[in-house]
Coordinates of C-alpha atoms in Angstrom, one line a residue:
M1 CA -102.8 34.3 73.9
I2 CA -104.3 37.7 72.9
R3 CA -107.8 36.7 74.0
N4 CA -106.4 35.4 77.3
A5 CA -104.7 38.7 77.9
L6 CA -107.8 40.7 77.0
L7 CA -110.0 38.7 79.4
A8 CA -107.3 38.9 82.1
G9 CA -107.1 42.7 81.7
G10 CA -110.8 43.1 81.9
I11 CA -110.9 41.0 85.1
A12 CA -107.9 42.7 86.7
M13 CA -109.0 46.3 86.0
G14 CA -112.6 45.9 87.3
Y15 CA -111.9 48.1 90.3
A16 CA -110.2 50.9 88.4
V17 CA -113.2 53.3 88.4
Q18 CA -110.9 56.4 88.4
L19 CA -109.6 55.4 85.0
S20 CA -111.7 56.0 81.9
V21 CA -111.2 55.5 78.2
P22 CA -110.7 58.9 76.6
G23 CA -113.7 60.0 74.6
L24 CA -115.8 57.0 75.7
P25 CA -118.5 56.7 78.4
F26 CA -117.1 53.5 79.9
G27 CA -113.9 52.2 81.5
Y28 CA -111.1 49.8 80.5
T29 CA -112.9 46.8 82.0
E30 CA -115.9 47.2 79.8
L31 CA -113.7 47.8 76.7
L32 CA -111.5 44.8 77.2
L33 CA -114.3 42.4 78.0
A34 CA -116.3 43.6 75.0
L35 CA -113.3 43.0 72.8
W36 CA -112.9 39.5 74.2
I37 CA -116.5 38.7 73.6
M38 CA -116.3 39.9 70.0
L39 CA -113.2 37.8 69.4
S40 CA -114.8 34.8 71.0
I41 CA -117.9 35.1 68.9
G42 CA -115.8 35.7 65.8
R43 CA -113.9 32.5 66.5
V44 CA -117.2 30.5 66.6
V45 CA -118.5 32.2 63.4
I46 CA -115.5 31.1 61.4
G47 CA -115.8 27.5 62.6
G48 CA -114.3 27.4 66.0
R49 CA -115.2 24.6 68.5
L50 CA -117.8 24.8 71.2
E51 CA -117.9 22.5 74.2
A52 CA -121.2 21.6 76.0
T53 CA -120.0 21.0 79.6
P54 CA -121.9 20.8 82.9
A55 CA -120.3 24.1 83.9
L56 CA -121.8 25.8 80.8
F57 CA -125.2 24.2 81.5
R58 CA -125.2 25.5 85.1
L59 CA -124.1 29.0 84.2
A60 CA -126.6 29.3 81.3
T61 CA -129.4 28.0 83.6
F62 CA -128.4 30.5 86.3
W63 CA -128.5 33.5 83.9
L64 CA -131.8 32.4 82.4
I65 CA -133.3 32.3 85.9
M66 CA -131.8 35.7 86.7
T67 CA -133.2 37.2 83.5
F68 CA -136.7 35.9 84.3
T69 CA -136.7 37.0 87.9
L70 CA -135.2 40.5 87.2
A71 CA -137.9 40.9 84.4
V72 CA -140.7 40.0 86.8
G73 CA -139.2 42.3 89.5
A74 CA -138.9 45.1 87.0
I75 CA -142.7 44.8 86.2
V76 CA -143.5 44.8 90.0
G77 CA -141.3 47.8 90.5
L78 CA -142.9 49.8 87.7
L79 CA -146.3 49.0 89.1
T80 CA -145.6 49.8 92.7
T81 CA -142.9 52.4 92.8
A82 CA -142.2 55.8 91.2
V83 CA -139.1 55.4 88.9
L84 CA -137.0 58.5 89.4
D85 CA -133.7 57.6 87.8
L86 CA -133.1 54.8 85.2
S87 CA -129.3 55.2 85.2
A88 CA -128.7 52.7 88.0
P89 CA -131.1 50.0 86.6
I90 CA -129.6 50.3 83.2
H91 CA -126.1 50.1 84.7
D92 CA -127.0 46.8 86.4
I93 CA -128.7 45.4 83.2
M94 CA -125.6 46.1 81.2
A95 CA -123.3 44.6 83.8
Y96 CA -125.4 41.4 84.0
M97 CA -125.5 41.1 80.2
L98 CA -121.7 41.5 80.0
L99 CA -121.0 39.0 82.8
A100 CA -123.5 36.4 81.4
S101 CA -121.7 36.6 78.0
V102 CA -118.3 36.3 79.5
T103 CA -119.0 33.4 81.8
C104 CA -120.9 31.3 79.2
L105 CA -118.4 31.9 76.4
A106 CA -115.5 31.1 78.8
A107 CA -117.2 27.9 79.9
A108 CA -117.9 26.9 76.3
E109 CA -114.2 27.4 75.2
P110 CA -112.4 24.2 74.0
D111 CA -110.2 23.0 76.7
A112 CA -111.7 25.6 79.0
D113 CA -109.9 24.6 82.1
R114 CA -106.5 25.2 80.5
Q115 CA -107.6 28.5 78.9
L116 CA -109.0 29.8 82.2
R117 CA -105.8 28.8 84.0
R118 CA -103.7 30.7 81.5
T119 CA -106.0 33.7 81.9
A120 CA -105.6 33.5 85.7
W121 CA -101.8 33.7 85.3
W122 CA -102.2 36.7 83.0
A123 CA -104.6 38.2 85.6
I124 CA -102.3 38.0 88.6
G125 CA -99.4 39.3 86.5
I126 CA -101.4 42.3 85.3
V127 CA -102.9 43.0 88.8
S128 CA -99.4 42.7 90.4
A129 CA -97.9 45.2 87.9
C130 CA -100.9 47.6 88.5
F131 CA -100.6 47.3 92.3
V132 CA -96.9 48.2 92.1
F133 CA -97.7 51.3 90.0
Q134 CA -100.5 52.3 92.4
L135 CA -98.3 51.9 95.4
A136 CA -95.8 54.2 93.7
L137 CA -98.6 56.7 93.3
G138 CA -99.6 56.3 96.9
W139 CA -96.2 56.9 98.3
G140 CA -95.7 59.9 96.0
W141 CA -92.9 58.5 93.9
I142 CA -94.9 59.2 90.7
H143 CA -97.9 61.3 89.8
Q144 CA -100.9 60.5 87.6
P145 CA -103.3 63.3 86.7
G146 CA -106.9 62.8 87.9
V147 CA -106.1 60.0 90.3
N148 CA -106.3 60.3 94.1
P149 CA -104.9 57.0 95.6
W150 CA -106.0 57.7 99.2
F151 CA -109.3 58.2 101.0
W152 CA -108.0 59.9 104.1
D153 CA -105.6 57.3 105.5
R154 CA -107.1 54.3 103.5
F155 CA -105.6 53.2 100.2
T156 CA -107.9 53.3 97.2
G157 CA -105.4 53.2 94.3
W158 CA -107.4 53.5 91.0
S159 CA -110.7 52.5 92.7
E160 CA -113.4 54.9 93.8
N161 CA -113.3 53.8 97.5
P162 CA -111.2 51.4 99.5
N163 CA -113.7 48.6 99.6
Q164 CA -113.6 48.2 95.8
I165 CA -109.9 47.4 95.6
A166 CA -110.2 45.3 98.9
I167 CA -112.7 43.0 97.1
Y168 CA -110.1 42.3 94.4
C169 CA -107.4 41.7 97.0
A170 CA -109.6 39.3 98.8
I171 CA -110.2 37.2 95.7
F172 CA -106.9 37.6 93.9
G173 CA -105.0 36.3 97.0
P174 CA -106.6 32.8 97.0
L175 CA -106.4 32.8 93.2
A176 CA -102.6 33.4 93.3
L177 CA -102.3 30.8 96.1
H178 CA -104.1 28.3 93.9
L179 CA -101.8 28.9 91.0
A180 CA -98.7 28.7 93.2
T181 CA -99.7 25.5 94.9
T182 CA -100.8 23.6 91.7
T183 CA -98.0 24.5 89.4
T184 CA -94.9 22.4 88.8
S185 CA -92.7 25.3 87.8
P186 CA -90.4 26.8 90.4
W187 CA -90.6 30.2 88.8
G188 CA -94.4 29.8 88.8
R189 CA -94.4 29.2 92.5
V190 CA -92.2 32.3 93.0
I191 CA -94.5 34.5 90.9
G192 CA -97.7 33.1 92.6
F193 CA -96.4 33.6 96.1
S194 CA -95.0 37.0 95.3
S195 CA -98.3 38.1 93.9
L196 CA -100.0 36.7 97.1
V197 CA -97.7 38.8 99.4
L198 CA -98.2 41.9 97.3
T199 CA -102.0 41.4 97.3
V200 CA -102.1 41.0 101.1
Y201 CA -100.0 44.1 101.6
V202 CA -102.3 46.2 99.4
G203 CA -105.4 44.7 101.1
R204 CA -104.2 45.8 104.5
L205 CA -103.5 49.3 103.3
T206 CA -107.2 49.6 102.5
K207 CA -108.0 49.1 106.2
S208 CA -111.1 47.1 105.2
D209 CA -112.6 45.1 108.1
A210 CA -114.3 42.8 105.7
Y211 CA -110.9 42.1 104.0
L212 CA -109.3 41.4 107.3
L213 CA -112.0 38.9 108.3
T214 CA -112.1 37.3 104.9
G215 CA -108.3 36.9 104.8
V216 CA -108.0 35.3 108.3
L217 CA -110.9 32.8 107.7
T218 CA -109.7 32.0 104.2
C219 CA -106.2 31.3 105.5
L220 CA -107.5 29.0 108.3
I221 CA -109.8 27.1 105.9
F222 CA -107.0 26.6 103.4
L223 CA -104.6 25.3 106.1
G224 CA -107.2 23.0 107.4
L225 CA -107.9 21.6 104.0
R226 CA -104.2 21.1 103.3
V227 CA -103.7 19.2 106.5
R228 CA -106.7 17.0 105.6
T229 CA -105.2 16.3 102.1
W230 CA -101.8 15.6 103.6
L231 CA -103.2 13.2 106.2
T232 CA -105.3 11.3 103.7
T233 CA -102.6 10.8 101.1
G234 CA -99.1 9.2 101.1
D235 CA -97.5 6.9 103.6
K236 CA -99.8 6.6 106.6
G237 CA -96.9 5.1 108.7
S238 CA -94.5 8.0 108.3
V239 CA -93.1 9.8 111.3
S240 CA -94.2 13.2 110.2
R241 CA -97.8 12.0 109.8
Q242 CA -97.8 10.5 113.2
V243 CA -96.4 13.6 114.8
A244 CA -99.1 15.7 113.0
V245 CA -101.8 13.4 114.3
L246 CA -100.5 13.6 117.9
L247 CA -100.4 17.4 117.6
M248 CA -104.0 17.5 116.4
V249 CA -105.1 15.2 119.2
G250 CA -103.3 17.2 121.8
F251 CA -104.5 20.5 120.6
L252 CA -107.7 20.6 122.6
P253 CA -106.2 19.9 126.0
L254 CA -103.3 22.3 125.2
A255 CA -105.8 25.0 124.4
M256 CA -107.7 24.4 127.6
S257 CA -104.6 24.6 129.6
M258 CA -103.7 27.9 128.0
T259 CA -107.1 29.5 128.8
P260 CA -106.2 31.1 132.1
Y261 CA -103.2 32.8 130.6
V262 CA -105.3 34.0 127.6
L263 CA -108.0 35.4 129.9
R264 CA -105.4 37.2 132.0
D265 CA -104.2 39.1 128.9
I266 CA -107.6 39.6 127.4
S267 CA -107.2 43.4 127.4
S268 CA -104.1 43.3 125.3
I269 CA -105.8 41.0 122.8
E270 CA -108.7 43.4 122.6
N271 CA -106.4 46.3 122.0
F272 CA -104.6 44.3 119.3
A273 CA -107.9 43.5 117.6
K274 CA -108.9 47.2 117.7
S275 CA -105.6 48.2 116.2
L276 CA -106.4 46.0 113.2
S277 CA -109.8 47.6 112.5
K278 CA -110.2 51.0 110.8
G279 CA -110.4 54.3 112.6
R280 CA -110.6 55.5 116.2
G281 CA -109.9 52.2 117.9
G282 CA -112.8 50.3 116.2
E283 CA -115.4 53.0 116.7
D284 CA -115.8 53.5 112.9
T285 CA -116.2 49.7 112.6
A286 CA -119.1 49.8 115.1
E287 CA -120.8 52.7 113.3
T288 CA -120.5 51.0 110.0
A289 CA -122.0 47.8 111.4
T290 CA -124.9 49.8 112.9
L291 CA -125.6 51.5 109.6
R292 CA -125.5 48.2 107.7
V293 CA -128.0 46.6 110.1
R294 CA -130.4 49.4 109.3
L295 CA -129.9 49.0 105.6
W296 CA -130.5 45.2 105.8
G297 CA -133.7 45.7 107.8
N298 CA -135.0 48.1 105.1
A299 CA -133.9 45.7 102.4
V300 CA -135.9 42.8 104.0
Y301 CA -138.9 45.1 104.2
K302 CA -138.7 46.1 100.6
G303 CA -138.4 42.5 99.5
V304 CA -141.3 41.3 101.6
T305 CA -143.6 44.1 100.4
S306 CA -142.9 43.1 96.8
A307 CA -144.2 39.6 97.7
S308 CA -140.6 38.3 97.4
L309 CA -140.7 39.0 93.6
G310 CA -138.2 41.9 93.8
L311 CA -138.4 45.3 92.2
G312 CA -136.0 44.9 89.3
P313 CA -132.4 45.8 88.7
G314 CA -130.9 48.7 90.6
P315 CA -130.8 49.9 94.2
H316 CA -134.1 50.0 96.2
V317 CA -133.2 50.7 99.8
D318 CA -134.1 54.0 101.4
R319 CA -131.2 56.4 102.0
P320 CA -130.0 56.0 105.6
S321 CA -130.4 58.8 108.1
V322 CA -126.8 59.9 108.8
E323 CA -125.1 63.2 109.2
Y324 CA -123.7 63.1 105.6
R325 CA -127.1 62.1 104.2
Q326 CA -127.1 64.8 101.5
F327 CA -124.0 63.2 99.9
L328 CA -125.6 59.7 99.5
P329 CA -127.6 58.5 96.5
E330 CA -131.3 57.8 96.7
P331 CA -132.3 55.0 96.5
F332 CA -129.5 53.2 98.3
E333 CA -127.9 49.7 98.1
A334 CA -128.3 47.3 101.0
H335 CA -124.5 46.4 101.0
N336 CA -125.3 42.8 101.2
T337 CA -125.3 40.6 98.1
I338 CA -128.1 38.3 99.2
L339 CA -130.4 41.2 100.3
D340 CA -129.6 43.4 97.4
L341 CA -130.4 40.5 95.0
Y342 CA -133.6 39.8 97.1
T343 CA -134.8 43.4 96.4
Q344 CA -134.0 43.0 92.7
G345 CA -135.1 39.5 91.7
G346 CA -136.8 38.2 94.8
L347 CA -136.5 34.8 96.5
I348 CA -136.0 32.8 93.3
A349 CA -133.0 34.9 92.3
V350 CA -131.5 34.4 95.8
L351 CA -131.9 30.7 95.6
A352 CA -130.4 30.6 92.1
L353 CA -127.3 32.5 93.4
L354 CA -126.9 30.1 96.4
W355 CA -127.2 27.2 93.9
I356 CA -124.5 28.4 91.6
V357 CA -122.1 29.4 94.4
G358 CA -122.7 26.1 96.1
S359 CA -122.1 24.2 92.8
A360 CA -118.8 26.1 92.5
A361 CA -117.8 25.1 96.0
M362 CA -118.7 21.5 95.5
S363 CA -116.8 21.4 92.2
A364 CA -113.6 22.6 93.9
W365 CA -114.2 20.3 96.8
R366 CA -114.6 17.2 94.6
A367 CA -111.5 18.1 92.6
K368 CA -109.6 18.5 95.9
L369 CA -108.5 22.0 94.9
D370 CA -108.1 23.5 98.4
A371 CA -107.2 27.0 97.3
L372 CA -110.2 27.3 95.0
F373 CA -112.6 26.0 97.7
A374 CA -111.1 28.7 100.0
L375 CA -111.6 31.2 97.2
V376 CA -115.3 30.4 97.0
V377 CA -115.5 30.8 100.8
A378 CA -113.8 34.2 100.5
I379 CA -116.5 35.2 98.0
M380 CA -119.3 34.1 100.3
I381 CA -117.7 35.9 103.3
Y382 CA -117.1 39.2 101.4
G383 CA -120.5 39.1 99.9
F384 CA -122.2 39.3 103.3
P385 CA -121.3 43.0 104.0
H386 CA -121.0 44.1 100.3
L387 CA -122.7 43.8 96.9
I388 CA -120.2 41.9 94.8
I389 CA -122.1 40.2 92.0
R390 CA -121.4 42.9 89.5
H391 CA -117.6 42.5 89.8
P392 CA -116.0 40.4 86.9
I393 CA -113.4 38.8 89.2
V394 CA -116.2 37.1 91.2
W395 CA -117.7 35.5 88.1
F396 CA -114.4 34.5 86.7
A397 CA -113.5 32.8 90.0
L398 CA -116.8 30.9 90.0
T399 CA -116.5 29.9 86.4
L400 CA -112.9 28.7 87.1
C401 CA -114.2 26.5 90.0
L402 CA -117.1 25.1 87.9
V403 CA -114.9 24.2 85.0
A404 CA -112.0 22.8 87.0
G405 CA -114.3 20.5 89.0
T406 CA -116.5 19.1 86.2
P407 CA -115.6 16.7 83.4
R408 CA -115.3 17.8 79.9
A409 CA -118.2 17.0 77.6
V410 CA -118.9 16.8 73.8
W411 CA -117.8 19.5 71.4
A412 CA -119.0 20.7 68.0
T413 CA -118.0 23.2 65.4
S414 CA -120.4 25.9 64.2
S415 CA -120.5 24.2 60.7
E416 CA -121.4 20.8 62.3
T417 CA -124.1 22.5 64.4
S418 CA -125.6 24.3 61.4
R419 CA -125.6 21.0 59.5
D420 CA -127.3 19.1 62.2
L421 CA -130.0 21.8 62.5
G422 CA -130.5 21.8 58.7

């Protein structure tokens, strides 16, 4: 239970950049995850079990490929570019090492699916309590020194910017939905759905366009999958099932008949859509999109000029030409997971990422875990306008999908392993 709580705390606090451990150069996430890794290794050293599962094989293969591609990219980067600051590459290296250790050890746990599910319950409990505390900070009910919970009119909580906490809202929402829809406990459903509502509320306070798009599409995908599951199971001759089929069949002609009324009120729909986006009736959204397109073009150029081998860990995109240019770091990130990884590890690293994410999606699909499949879709959608592969919650979610959708395999104790090798 202690290890579950430590892992959950490290996952739930990943966005809390404004908080730091007194006297130490890192945050609570790094501290909690490092403690969990040490306890997990200690359990194995004293004779704890290990399980060799397909999930562990896939994760280990992915991280080996990442290590190779990033090493090759680093050599190319040292030979072709002038290294001005090593802090960003070192930060990425440490993050990848930490995430590789956590995912592989979590997948090798005995009864990993049950342990990860317990950790998920701990995580949504911790994140819900933290969100309540941060909302109290935001509304001025309490005060915490050194923490500013707002970026103008956008909620940041303990994060450095609104997009960081929005990423966690986008992933913790489907995770809470998965727990609520797969538990048999009435109290579990209450806790899961309550956490979902709280997460959605905090996510909307961030005014993140990516969160809004991710939330809408994830909800639609989940509802579609639930209807599919409902129609393919149970009594096919029931009245409710026949009514549902009739509604689905009649949806297209009904939608076509409503088209003239929708077109007549198109201006009101446009105004409503603008009201959901951040700032000045959607103008900030358009400016952000234009800036990202420039960054993506430069990222493609950097990747191609490196012969698609990458330039190693860290950001590699040129700083954009904007009015607040002097406040931006140099080099800059592409703000796109695929393109940022392309500049770091090249085409092979991108293919490896697509493989591991696709494997997680297929695992959730085969296991008919609708909310987990929607969770992977949320990760893919949110990864398009943001770099998210350094966030612990992303890899915890992927590991949960891989473990939940693959069969358990053989196990061995450390003493048996050493005996076989001897």
